[in-house]
């Protein structure tokens, strides 16, 4: 299974179309196809990890609560000296980073271990606020911010990708189906759209939504 | 619900992301073989229970996963300060 294929756990969970409240502007709900790699600096490995990330086209590793976008990949802070690296599909990222880091860092492939949902639109903040307790007001949170926090009862990484606003919501793949249902239920009173304008027949909406980053 | 500021995440988070982990600044005897049973028992089992400000260990178990210390008033249940594990107890007005 490559990164561009939909997560099998999600089969049939997100169907293209418009759902929930019919009036007003819907939020857009989908998934993002990308490579994910968890990196953890080992003792005295910080400089070597940073050098490997930079050499691979990544950014300066961001401080707590922040994400940074590099030329070829983004880094999301998830814990002290630990980041989630996110890159385009099929980048073969984990292998290259592991080779570059050597013993300086623990590099763990997470592409299929996690699932990335996208939630975008003027009312995305209101939908997310039903499920998580982080202060999402623009004065407290904004593009490039990251929070590791439970979404309802499920561990999640929330990453604001754009000012629209747009959010990436990263959860364990085994919870993806539950989170898809949770997001749909939270978005229903506002109305939500799965998939783009040109809806394909056999593809999940998530693939059509997983295009360019908002930022 | 209490909002607790995690000094690692540098964000205010709800209490249910955290676990209480007992009294802070309890130092393990450097040489356990050199202390008598009473002193060892005091280290293991005896804890303060004041009415007022206490220093406690908390863990951001559903966030960054790290331990830190907090000053909490046992009457008002207000968290007065949070600070990194290993740092000395800050002065605060109760
Ligand atoms: Zn934390």
PDB file of C-alpha atoms and ligand atoms in Angstrom:
ATOM      1  CA  UNK A   1       0.000   0.000   0.000  1.00  0.00           C
ATOM      2  CA  UNK A   2       1.499   3.342  -1.008  1.00  0.00           C
ATOM      3  CA  UNK A   3       0.827   6.614   0.730  1.00  0.00           C
ATOM      4  CA  UNK A   4      -1.478   7.690  -2.090  1.00  0.00           C
ATOM      5  CA  UNK A   5      -3.902   4.862  -1.471  1.00  0.00           C
ATOM      6  CA  UNK A   6      -6.691   5.536   1.002  1.00  0.00           C
ATOM      7  CA  UNK A   7      -6.421   4.015   4.431  1.00  0.00           C
ATOM      8  CA  UNK A   8      -8.308   0.712   4.347  1.00  0.00           C
ATOM      9  CA  UNK A   9      -9.742   1.530   7.781  1.00  0.00           C
ATOM     10  CA  UNK A  10     -11.565   4.443   6.159  1.00  0.00           C
ATOM     11  CA  UNK A  11     -13.169   2.543   3.282  1.00  0.00           C
ATOM     12  CA  UNK A  12     -16.704   3.849   2.950  1.00  0.00           C
ATOM     13  CA  UNK A  13     -16.405   6.150   5.986  1.00  0.00           C
ATOM     14  CA  UNK A  14     -16.142   9.368   3.984  1.00  0.00           C
ATOM     15  CA  UNK A  15     -18.309   9.438   0.891  1.00  0.00           C
ATOM     16  CA  UNK A  16     -18.155  12.391  -1.540  1.00  0.00           C
ATOM     17  CA  UNK A  17     -21.067  14.761  -1.299  1.00  0.00           C
ATOM     18  CA  UNK A  18     -22.649  17.392   0.878  1.00  0.00           C
ATOM     19  CA  UNK A  19     -24.113  16.370   4.217  1.00  0.00           C
ATOM     20  CA  UNK A  20     -25.692  17.873   7.324  1.00  0.00           C
ATOM     21  CA  UNK A  21     -27.246  21.318   7.399  1.00  0.00           C
ATOM     22  CA  UNK A  22     -28.083  22.401   3.846  1.00  0.00           C
ATOM     23  CA  UNK A  23     -27.926  26.178   4.312  1.00  0.00           C
ATOM     24  CA  UNK A  24     -24.791  28.295   4.610  1.00  0.00           C
ATOM     25  CA  UNK A  25     -21.177  27.606   3.817  1.00  0.00           C
ATOM     26  CA  UNK A  26     -20.156  24.035   4.613  1.00  0.00           C
ATOM     27  CA  UNK A  27     -16.823  23.007   6.072  1.00  0.00           C
ATOM     28  CA  UNK A  28     -14.721  20.772   3.851  1.00  0.00           C
ATOM     29  CA  UNK A  29     -13.725  17.438   5.322  1.00  0.00           C
ATOM     30  CA  UNK A  30     -11.198  15.046   3.814  1.00  0.00           C
ATOM     31  CA  UNK A  31      -7.933  13.201   4.282  1.00  0.00           C
ATOM     32  CA  UNK A  32      -4.415  14.096   3.211  1.00  0.00           C
ATOM     33  CA  UNK A  33      -2.135  11.604   1.498  1.00  0.00           C
ATOM     34  CA  UNK A  34       1.368  12.157   2.821  1.00  0.00           C
ATOM     35  CA  UNK A  35       4.402  10.488   4.319  1.00  0.00           C
ATOM     36  CA  UNK A  36       4.727  10.716   8.094  1.00  0.00           C
ATOM     37  CA  UNK A  37       7.870   9.977  10.064  1.00  0.00           C
ATOM     38  CA  UNK A  38       8.291  10.336  13.812  1.00  0.00           C
ATOM     39  CA  UNK A  39      11.785  11.483  14.782  1.00  0.00           C
ATOM     40  CA  UNK A  40      13.177  11.560  18.326  1.00  0.00           C
ATOM     41  CA  UNK A  41      16.635  12.925  19.072  1.00  0.00           C
ATOM     42  CA  UNK A  42      18.678  10.583  21.218  1.00  0.00           C
ATOM     43  CA  UNK A  43      21.120  11.870  23.835  1.00  0.00           C
ATOM     44  CA  UNK A  44      23.436  14.429  22.212  1.00  0.00           C
ATOM     45  CA  UNK A  45      21.754  13.716  18.869  1.00  0.00           C
ATOM     46  CA  UNK A  46      19.982  17.055  18.422  1.00  0.00           C
ATOM     47  CA  UNK A  47      22.516  18.638  16.053  1.00  0.00           C
ATOM     48  CA  UNK A  48      22.824  15.534  13.873  1.00  0.00           C
ATOM     49  CA  UNK A  49      19.034  15.214  13.634  1.00  0.00           C
ATOM     50  CA  UNK A  50      18.686  18.874  12.666  1.00  0.00           C
ATOM     51  CA  UNK A  51      21.423  18.499  10.045  1.00  0.00           C
ATOM     52  CA  UNK A  52      19.735  15.419   8.554  1.00  0.00           C
ATOM     53  CA  UNK A  53      16.370  17.163   8.384  1.00  0.00           C
ATOM     54  CA  UNK A  54      17.904  20.218   6.761  1.00  0.00           C
ATOM     55  CA  UNK A  55      19.876  18.118   4.249  1.00  0.00           C
ATOM     56  CA  UNK A  56      16.646  16.346   3.244  1.00  0.00           C
ATOM     57  CA  UNK A  57      14.969  19.666   2.429  1.00  0.00           C
ATOM     58  CA  UNK A  58      13.363  20.173   5.817  1.00  0.00           C
ATOM     59  CA  UNK A  59      13.044  23.255   7.996  1.00  0.00           C
ATOM     60  CA  UNK A  60      14.684  24.330  11.226  1.00  0.00           C
ATOM     61  CA  UNK A  61      12.988  22.098  13.801  1.00  0.00           C
ATOM     62  CA  UNK A  62      10.301  24.225  15.455  1.00  0.00           C
ATOM     63  CA  UNK A  63       9.826  24.933  19.186  1.00  0.00           C
ATOM     64  CA  UNK A  64       6.979  23.483  21.310  1.00  0.00           C
ATOM     65  CA  UNK A  65       3.505  24.115  19.929  1.00  0.00           C
ATOM     66  CA  UNK A  66       4.691  25.043  16.459  1.00  0.00           C
ATOM     67  CA  UNK A  67       5.157  23.604  12.964  1.00  0.00           C
ATOM     68  CA  UNK A  68       7.706  24.721  10.391  1.00  0.00           C
ATOM     69  CA  UNK A  69       7.478  24.299   6.624  1.00  0.00           C
ATOM     70  CA  UNK A  70      10.641  23.468   4.711  1.00  0.00           C
ATOM     71  CA  UNK A  71      11.296  23.160   1.021  1.00  0.00           C
ATOM     72  CA  UNK A  72      10.322  19.491   0.857  1.00  0.00           C
ATOM     73  CA  UNK A  73       8.739  18.677   4.196  1.00  0.00           C
ATOM     74  CA  UNK A  74       7.104  20.095   7.275  1.00  0.00           C
ATOM     75  CA  UNK A  75       8.079  19.397  10.883  1.00  0.00           C
ATOM     76  CA  UNK A  76       5.473  19.347  13.659  1.00  0.00           C
ATOM     77  CA  UNK A  77       6.588  19.520  17.298  1.00  0.00           C
ATOM     78  CA  UNK A  78       4.990  16.683  19.260  1.00  0.00           C
ATOM     79  CA  UNK A  79       7.111  16.298  22.396  1.00  0.00           C
ATOM     80  CA  UNK A  80      10.443  17.518  23.801  1.00  0.00           C
ATOM     81  CA  UNK A  81      13.098  16.737  21.178  1.00  0.00           C
ATOM     82  CA  UNK A  82      10.495  14.882  19.100  1.00  0.00           C
ATOM     83  CA  UNK A  83       8.840  15.914  15.842  1.00  0.00           C
ATOM     84  CA  UNK A  84       6.459  14.480  13.270  1.00  0.00           C
ATOM     85  CA  UNK A  85       7.856  14.979   9.780  1.00  0.00           C
ATOM     86  CA  UNK A  86       5.270  15.331   7.014  1.00  0.00           C
ATOM     87  CA  UNK A  87       6.147  15.182   3.321  1.00  0.00           C
ATOM     88  CA  UNK A  88       4.465  14.572  -0.018  1.00  0.00           C
ATOM     89  CA  UNK A  89       3.368  11.056  -0.975  1.00  0.00           C
ATOM     90  CA  UNK A  90       5.938   8.395  -1.848  1.00  0.00           C
ATOM     91  CA  UNK A  91       8.953  10.375  -0.784  1.00  0.00           C
ATOM     92  CA  UNK A  92      10.678   7.356   0.803  1.00  0.00           C
ATOM     93  CA  UNK A  93      11.359   9.685   3.654  1.00  0.00           C
ATOM     94  CA  UNK A  94      11.796   7.332   6.611  1.00  0.00           C
ATOM     95  CA  UNK A  95      14.608   5.380   4.979  1.00  0.00           C
ATOM     96  CA  UNK A  96      16.511   8.511   3.941  1.00  0.00           C
ATOM     97  CA  UNK A  97      16.170  10.125   7.360  1.00  0.00           C
ATOM     98  CA  UNK A  98      17.158   6.947   9.178  1.00  0.00           C
ATOM     99  CA  UNK A  99      20.264   6.618   7.003  1.00  0.00           C
ATOM    100  CA  UNK A 100      21.152  10.268   7.516  1.00  0.00           C
ATOM    101  CA  UNK A 101      20.600  10.273  11.293  1.00  0.00           C
ATOM    102  CA  UNK A 102      22.306   7.004  12.141  1.00  0.00           C
ATOM    103  CA  UNK A 103      22.331   6.542  15.917  1.00  0.00           C
ATOM    104  CA  UNK A 104      21.589  10.243  16.582  1.00  0.00           C
ATOM    105  CA  UNK A 105      17.835   9.816  16.429  1.00  0.00           C
ATOM    106  CA  UNK A 106      15.058   7.262  16.515  1.00  0.00           C
ATOM    107  CA  UNK A 107      13.274   7.405  13.155  1.00  0.00           C
ATOM    108  CA  UNK A 108       9.933   5.635  12.968  1.00  0.00           C
ATOM    109  CA  UNK A 109       7.837   5.274   9.825  1.00  0.00           C
ATOM    110  CA  UNK A 110       4.289   6.436  10.632  1.00  0.00           C
ATOM    111  CA  UNK A 111       2.769   6.843   7.171  1.00  0.00           C
ATOM    112  CA  UNK A 112       0.332   4.025   7.739  1.00  0.00           C
ATOM    113  CA  UNK A 113       0.361   4.288  11.511  1.00  0.00           C
ATOM    114  CA  UNK A 114      -1.365   7.647  11.411  1.00  0.00           C
ATOM    115  CA  UNK A 115      -4.174   9.115   9.367  1.00  0.00           C
ATOM    116  CA  UNK A 116      -4.359  12.816   8.485  1.00  0.00           C
ATOM    117  CA  UNK A 117      -7.785  14.429   8.252  1.00  0.00           C
ATOM    118  CA  UNK A 118      -8.259  17.886   6.772  1.00  0.00           C
ATOM    119  CA  UNK A 119     -10.918  20.280   8.032  1.00  0.00           C
ATOM    120  CA  UNK A 120     -11.227  23.585   6.218  1.00  0.00           C
ATOM    121  CA  UNK A 121     -13.601  26.497   5.863  1.00  0.00           C
ATOM    122  CA  UNK A 122     -14.920  29.509   7.688  1.00  0.00           C
ATOM    123  CA  UNK A 123     -16.608  27.339  10.329  1.00  0.00           C
ATOM    124  CA  UNK A 124     -13.817  24.781  10.786  1.00  0.00           C
ATOM    125  CA  UNK A 125     -12.869  26.308  14.128  1.00  0.00           C
ATOM    126  CA  UNK A 126     -16.411  25.865  15.439  1.00  0.00           C
ATOM    127  CA  UNK A 127     -16.443  22.210  14.391  1.00  0.00           C
ATOM    128  CA  UNK A 128     -13.099  21.494  16.028  1.00  0.00           C
ATOM    129  CA  UNK A 129     -14.092  23.341  19.186  1.00  0.00           C
ATOM    130  CA  UNK A 130     -16.883  20.794  19.699  1.00  0.00           C
ATOM    131  CA  UNK A 131     -14.281  18.041  19.982  1.00  0.00           C
ATOM    132  CA  UNK A 132     -11.169  19.528  21.570  1.00  0.00           C
ATOM    133  CA  UNK A 133     -10.533  21.896  24.461  1.00  0.00           C
ATOM    134  CA  UNK A 134      -7.602  23.868  23.077  1.00  0.00           C
ATOM    135  CA  UNK A 135      -8.214  27.609  22.724  1.00  0.00           C
ATOM    136  CA  UNK A 136      -8.468  27.983  18.934  1.00  0.00           C
ATOM    137  CA  UNK A 137      -9.163  31.717  18.916  1.00  0.00           C
ATOM    138  CA  UNK A 138      -6.798  33.520  16.499  1.00  0.00           C
ATOM    139  CA  UNK A 139      -5.189  35.420  19.366  1.00  0.00           C
ATOM    140  CA  UNK A 140      -4.186  32.090  20.984  1.00  0.00           C
ATOM    141  CA  UNK A 141      -3.757  29.753  18.006  1.00  0.00           C
ATOM    142  CA  UNK A 142      -3.127  30.307  14.301  1.00  0.00           C
ATOM    143  CA  UNK A 143      -1.431  29.062  11.144  1.00  0.00           C
ATOM    144  CA  UNK A 144       1.687  27.095  11.969  1.00  0.00           C
ATOM    145  CA  UNK A 145       0.527  26.184  15.460  1.00  0.00           C
ATOM    146  CA  UNK A 146       0.372  22.591  16.702  1.00  0.00           C
ATOM    147  CA  UNK A 147      -1.290  21.037  19.747  1.00  0.00           C
ATOM    148  CA  UNK A 148      -0.996  17.478  21.011  1.00  0.00           C
ATOM    149  CA  UNK A 149      -4.334  17.025  22.741  1.00  0.00           C
ATOM    150  CA  UNK A 150      -7.221  14.568  22.980  1.00  0.00           C
ATOM    151  CA  UNK A 151      -9.910  15.028  20.344  1.00  0.00           C
ATOM    152  CA  UNK A 152     -12.966  13.941  22.271  1.00  0.00           C
ATOM    153  CA  UNK A 153     -11.276  10.936  23.950  1.00  0.00           C
ATOM    154  CA  UNK A 154      -8.800  10.142  21.178  1.00  0.00           C
ATOM    155  CA  UNK A 155      -5.158  11.251  21.144  1.00  0.00           C
ATOM    156  CA  UNK A 156      -4.560  13.650  18.265  1.00  0.00           C
ATOM    157  CA  UNK A 157      -2.137  16.156  16.828  1.00  0.00           C
ATOM    158  CA  UNK A 158      -3.929  19.295  15.665  1.00  0.00           C
ATOM    159  CA  UNK A 159      -2.063  21.450  13.171  1.00  0.00           C
ATOM    160  CA  UNK A 160      -3.471  24.699  11.838  1.00  0.00           C
ATOM    161  CA  UNK A 161      -2.300  24.794   8.229  1.00  0.00           C
ATOM    162  CA  UNK A 162      -3.952  27.981   7.042  1.00  0.00           C
ATOM    163  CA  UNK A 163      -5.757  31.140   8.062  1.00  0.00           C
ATOM    164  CA  UNK A 164      -8.989  30.185   6.209  1.00  0.00           C
ATOM    165  CA  UNK A 165      -8.889  28.410   8.716  1.00  0.00           C
ATOM    166  CA  UNK A 166      -7.663  24.956   7.777  1.00  0.00           C
ATOM    167  CA  UNK A 167      -6.584  22.206  10.127  1.00  0.00           C
ATOM    168  CA  UNK A 168      -4.799  18.890   9.802  1.00  0.00           C
ATOM    169  CA  UNK A 169      -5.947  16.398  12.419  1.00  0.00           C
ATOM    170  CA  UNK A 170      -3.527  13.496  12.832  1.00  0.00           C
ATOM    171  CA  UNK A 171      -4.678  10.388  14.685  1.00  0.00           C
ATOM    172  CA  UNK A 172      -3.671   6.749  14.941  1.00  0.00           C
ATOM    173  CA  UNK A 173      -4.956   4.886  11.889  1.00  0.00           C
ATOM    174  CA  UNK A 174      -6.774   2.406  14.086  1.00  0.00           C
ATOM    175  CA  UNK A 175      -8.919   5.313  15.307  1.00  0.00           C
ATOM    176  CA  UNK A 176      -9.395   6.833  11.850  1.00  0.00           C
ATOM    177  CA  UNK A 177     -12.837   5.413  11.306  1.00  0.00           C
ATOM    178  CA  UNK A 178     -14.057   6.583  14.715  1.00  0.00           C
ATOM    179  CA  UNK A 179     -12.588  10.049  14.136  1.00  0.00           C
ATOM    180  CA  UNK A 180     -14.204  10.265  10.690  1.00  0.00           C
ATOM    181  CA  UNK A 181     -17.564   9.631  12.316  1.00  0.00           C
ATOM    182  CA  UNK A 182     -16.807  12.086  15.113  1.00  0.00           C
ATOM    183  CA  UNK A 183     -15.824  14.845  12.698  1.00  0.00           C
ATOM    184  CA  UNK A 184     -18.885  14.187  10.553  1.00  0.00           C
ATOM    185  CA  UNK A 185     -21.188  14.330  13.585  1.00  0.00           C
ATOM    186  CA  UNK A 186     -19.561  17.550  14.829  1.00  0.00           C
ATOM    187  CA  UNK A 187     -19.807  19.129  11.376  1.00  0.00           C
ATOM    188  CA  UNK A 188     -23.372  18.044  10.596  1.00  0.00           C
ATOM    189  CA  UNK A 189     -25.120  21.004  12.333  1.00  0.00           C
ATOM    190  CA  UNK A 190     -23.021  23.360  10.169  1.00  0.00           C
ATOM    191  CA  UNK A 191     -22.999  21.241   7.037  1.00  0.00           C
ATOM    192  CA  UNK A 192     -19.982  19.591   5.473  1.00  0.00           C
ATOM    193  CA  UNK A 193     -18.639  18.789   2.047  1.00  0.00           C
ATOM    194  CA  UNK A 194     -16.541  15.718   1.270  1.00  0.00           C
ATOM    195  CA  UNK A 195     -14.602  15.825  -1.986  1.00  0.00           C
ATOM    196  CA  UNK A 196     -14.059  18.665  -4.436  1.00  0.00           C
ATOM    197  CA  UNK A 197     -16.368  20.089  -7.093  1.00  0.00           C
ATOM    198  CA  UNK A 198     -15.425  17.457  -9.644  1.00  0.00           C
ATOM    199  CA  UNK A 199     -16.507  14.356  -7.804  1.00  0.00           C
ATOM    200  CA  UNK A 200     -15.115  11.077  -9.050  1.00  0.00           C
ATOM    201  CA  UNK A 201     -17.212   7.974  -8.790  1.00  0.00           C
ATOM    202  CA  UNK A 202     -14.952   5.425  -7.181  1.00  0.00           C
ATOM    203  CA  UNK A 203     -12.574   7.575  -5.158  1.00  0.00           C
ATOM    204  CA  UNK A 204     -13.015   8.611  -1.574  1.00  0.00           C
ATOM    205  CA  UNK A 205     -13.454  12.300  -1.015  1.00  0.00           C
ATOM    206  CA  UNK A 206     -10.322  12.314   1.045  1.00  0.00           C
ATOM    207  CA  UNK A 207      -8.102  11.772  -1.934  1.00  0.00           C
ATOM    208  CA  UNK A 208      -9.624  14.706  -3.754  1.00  0.00           C
ATOM    209  CA  UNK A 209      -9.214  16.829  -0.650  1.00  0.00           C
ATOM    210  CA  UNK A 210      -5.613  15.881  -0.086  1.00  0.00           C
ATOM    211  CA  UNK A 211      -4.169  18.398  -2.495  1.00  0.00           C
ATOM    212  CA  UNK A 212      -2.011  21.425  -1.940  1.00  0.00           C
ATOM    213  CA  UNK A 213      -1.396  22.724   1.522  1.00  0.00           C
ATOM    214  CA  UNK A 214      -3.302  25.867   2.382  1.00  0.00           C
ATOM    215  CA  UNK A 215      -0.151  27.611   3.526  1.00  0.00           C
TER     216      UNK A 215
ATOM    217  CA  UNK B   1     -12.475  22.302  35.452  1.00  0.00           C
ATOM    218  CA  UNK B   2      -8.982  23.599  36.100  1.00  0.00           C
ATOM    219  CA  UNK B   3      -6.885  25.009  33.312  1.00  0.00           C
ATOM    220  CA  UNK B   4      -3.279  24.012  33.876  1.00  0.00           C
ATOM    221  CA  UNK B   5      -0.383  25.602  32.031  1.00  0.00           C
ATOM    222  CA  UNK B   6       2.071  22.913  30.917  1.00  0.00           C
ATOM    223  CA  UNK B   7       5.552  24.470  31.088  1.00  0.00           C
ATOM    224  CA  UNK B   8       6.746  22.145  28.308  1.00  0.00           C
ATOM    225  CA  UNK B   9       3.898  22.763  25.843  1.00  0.00           C
ATOM    226  CA  UNK B  10       3.639  26.397  27.026  1.00  0.00           C
ATOM    227  CA  UNK B  11      -0.143  26.236  26.668  1.00  0.00           C
ATOM    228  CA  UNK B  12      -3.117  26.232  29.026  1.00  0.00           C
ATOM    229  CA  UNK B  13      -4.771  22.830  28.901  1.00  0.00           C
ATOM    230  CA  UNK B  14      -7.751  21.268  30.696  1.00  0.00           C
ATOM    231  CA  UNK B  15      -7.152  19.322  33.873  1.00  0.00           C
ATOM    232  CA  UNK B  16      -8.260  16.047  32.294  1.00  0.00           C
ATOM    233  CA  UNK B  17      -5.113  15.998  30.109  1.00  0.00           C
ATOM    234  CA  UNK B  18      -3.056  15.680  33.297  1.00  0.00           C
ATOM    235  CA  UNK B  19      -2.393  13.193  36.064  1.00  0.00           C
ATOM    236  CA  UNK B  20      -1.505  14.148  39.605  1.00  0.00           C
ATOM    237  CA  UNK B  21       1.696  12.437  40.732  1.00  0.00           C
ATOM    238  CA  UNK B  22       2.144  13.277  44.390  1.00  0.00           C
ATOM    239  CA  UNK B  23       4.200  15.686  46.436  1.00  0.00           C
ATOM    240  CA  UNK B  24       7.101  17.396  44.692  1.00  0.00           C
ATOM    241  CA  UNK B  25      10.647  17.905  45.963  1.00  0.00           C
ATOM    242  CA  UNK B  26      10.780  14.620  47.902  1.00  0.00           C
ATOM    243  CA  UNK B  27      14.488  13.828  47.800  1.00  0.00           C
ATOM    244  CA  UNK B  28      15.564  10.178  47.836  1.00  0.00           C
ATOM    245  CA  UNK B  29      18.312   9.591  50.408  1.00  0.00           C
ATOM    246  CA  UNK B  30      21.619   9.585  48.530  1.00  0.00           C
ATOM    247  CA  UNK B  31      22.745   6.436  50.355  1.00  0.00           C
ATOM    248  CA  UNK B  32      19.707   4.345  51.364  1.00  0.00           C
ATOM    249  CA  UNK B  33      21.957   1.969  53.296  1.00  0.00           C
ATOM    250  CA  UNK B  34      23.058   4.765  55.595  1.00  0.00           C
ATOM    251  CA  UNK B  35      19.590   5.821  56.819  1.00  0.00           C
ATOM    252  CA  UNK B  36      17.667   4.026  59.547  1.00  0.00           C
ATOM    253  CA  UNK B  37      14.255   2.421  59.046  1.00  0.00           C
ATOM    254  CA  UNK B  38      12.370   5.424  60.373  1.00  0.00           C
ATOM    255  CA  UNK B  39      14.059   7.804  57.961  1.00  0.00           C
ATOM    256  CA  UNK B  40      13.514   5.406  55.054  1.00  0.00           C
ATOM    257  CA  UNK B  41       9.852   4.963  55.980  1.00  0.00           C
ATOM    258  CA  UNK B  42       9.486   8.728  56.185  1.00  0.00           C
ATOM    259  CA  UNK B  43      10.938   9.048  52.692  1.00  0.00           C
ATOM    260  CA  UNK B  44       8.618   6.371  51.324  1.00  0.00           C
ATOM    261  CA  UNK B  45       5.361   7.114  53.088  1.00  0.00           C
ATOM    262  CA  UNK B  46       5.197  10.406  54.989  1.00  0.00           C
ATOM    263  CA  UNK B  47       3.819  13.330  53.024  1.00  0.00           C
ATOM    264  CA  UNK B  48       2.778  16.843  53.965  1.00  0.00           C
ATOM    265  CA  UNK B  49      -0.931  17.609  54.081  1.00  0.00           C
ATOM    266  CA  UNK B  50      -1.104  21.348  54.674  1.00  0.00           C
ATOM    267  CA  UNK B  51      -4.014  23.726  54.344  1.00  0.00           C
ATOM    268  CA  UNK B  52      -2.580  26.170  51.862  1.00  0.00           C
ATOM    269  CA  UNK B  53      -0.051  26.077  49.057  1.00  0.00           C
ATOM    270  CA  UNK B  54       1.445  22.695  48.152  1.00  0.00           C
ATOM    271  CA  UNK B  55       4.092  21.798  45.564  1.00  0.00           C
ATOM    272  CA  UNK B  56       2.996  18.789  43.527  1.00  0.00           C
ATOM    273  CA  UNK B  57       4.219  16.746  40.604  1.00  0.00           C
ATOM    274  CA  UNK B  58       1.864  16.616  37.650  1.00  0.00           C
ATOM    275  CA  UNK B  59       2.208  14.826  34.354  1.00  0.00           C
ATOM    276  CA  UNK B  60       0.860  16.027  31.005  1.00  0.00           C
ATOM    277  CA  UNK B  61      -0.043  12.471  30.193  1.00  0.00           C
ATOM    278  CA  UNK B  62      -2.369  13.208  27.238  1.00  0.00           C
ATOM    279  CA  UNK B  63      -0.104  15.884  25.748  1.00  0.00           C
ATOM    280  CA  UNK B  64       3.676  15.967  25.752  1.00  0.00           C
ATOM    281  CA  UNK B  65       3.871  13.195  28.361  1.00  0.00           C
ATOM    282  CA  UNK B  66       6.295  15.085  30.588  1.00  0.00           C
ATOM    283  CA  UNK B  67       6.363  15.558  34.366  1.00  0.00           C
ATOM    284  CA  UNK B  68       6.481  19.058  35.835  1.00  0.00           C
ATOM    285  CA  UNK B  69       5.746  20.714  39.174  1.00  0.00           C
ATOM    286  CA  UNK B  70       2.828  22.895  40.177  1.00  0.00           C
ATOM    287  CA  UNK B  71       1.982  25.045  43.183  1.00  0.00           C
ATOM    288  CA  UNK B  72      -1.658  24.505  44.130  1.00  0.00           C
ATOM    289  CA  UNK B  73      -3.724  25.997  46.941  1.00  0.00           C
ATOM    290  CA  UNK B  74      -5.583  23.197  48.690  1.00  0.00           C
ATOM    291  CA  UNK B  75      -8.475  25.425  49.762  1.00  0.00           C
ATOM    292  CA  UNK B  76      -9.216  27.243  46.511  1.00  0.00           C
ATOM    293  CA  UNK B  77      -7.837  24.422  44.287  1.00  0.00           C
ATOM    294  CA  UNK B  78      -6.186  27.142  42.205  1.00  0.00           C
ATOM    295  CA  UNK B  79      -2.939  26.348  40.430  1.00  0.00           C
ATOM    296  CA  UNK B  80      -0.709  29.305  41.318  1.00  0.00           C
ATOM    297  CA  UNK B  81       2.338  28.411  39.232  1.00  0.00           C
ATOM    298  CA  UNK B  82       3.792  25.605  37.136  1.00  0.00           C
ATOM    299  CA  UNK B  83       7.497  25.082  36.629  1.00  0.00           C
ATOM    300  CA  UNK B  84       9.832  22.475  35.111  1.00  0.00           C
ATOM    301  CA  UNK B  85      10.782  19.350  37.040  1.00  0.00           C
ATOM    302  CA  UNK B  86      14.159  19.904  38.652  1.00  0.00           C
ATOM    303  CA  UNK B  87      13.667  23.650  39.082  1.00  0.00           C
ATOM    304  CA  UNK B  88      13.408  25.054  42.583  1.00  0.00           C
ATOM    305  CA  UNK B  89      10.049  26.042  44.032  1.00  0.00           C
ATOM    306  CA  UNK B  90       9.118  29.589  42.965  1.00  0.00           C
ATOM    307  CA  UNK B  91       7.891  32.246  45.374  1.00  0.00           C
ATOM    308  CA  UNK B  92       4.218  33.090  44.898  1.00  0.00           C
ATOM    309  CA  UNK B  93       1.711  35.046  46.914  1.00  0.00           C
ATOM    310  CA  UNK B  94      -0.924  32.552  48.118  1.00  0.00           C
TER     311      UNK B  94
HETATM  312 ZN1  LIG C   1       2.786  19.363  27.908  1.00  0.00          ZN
END
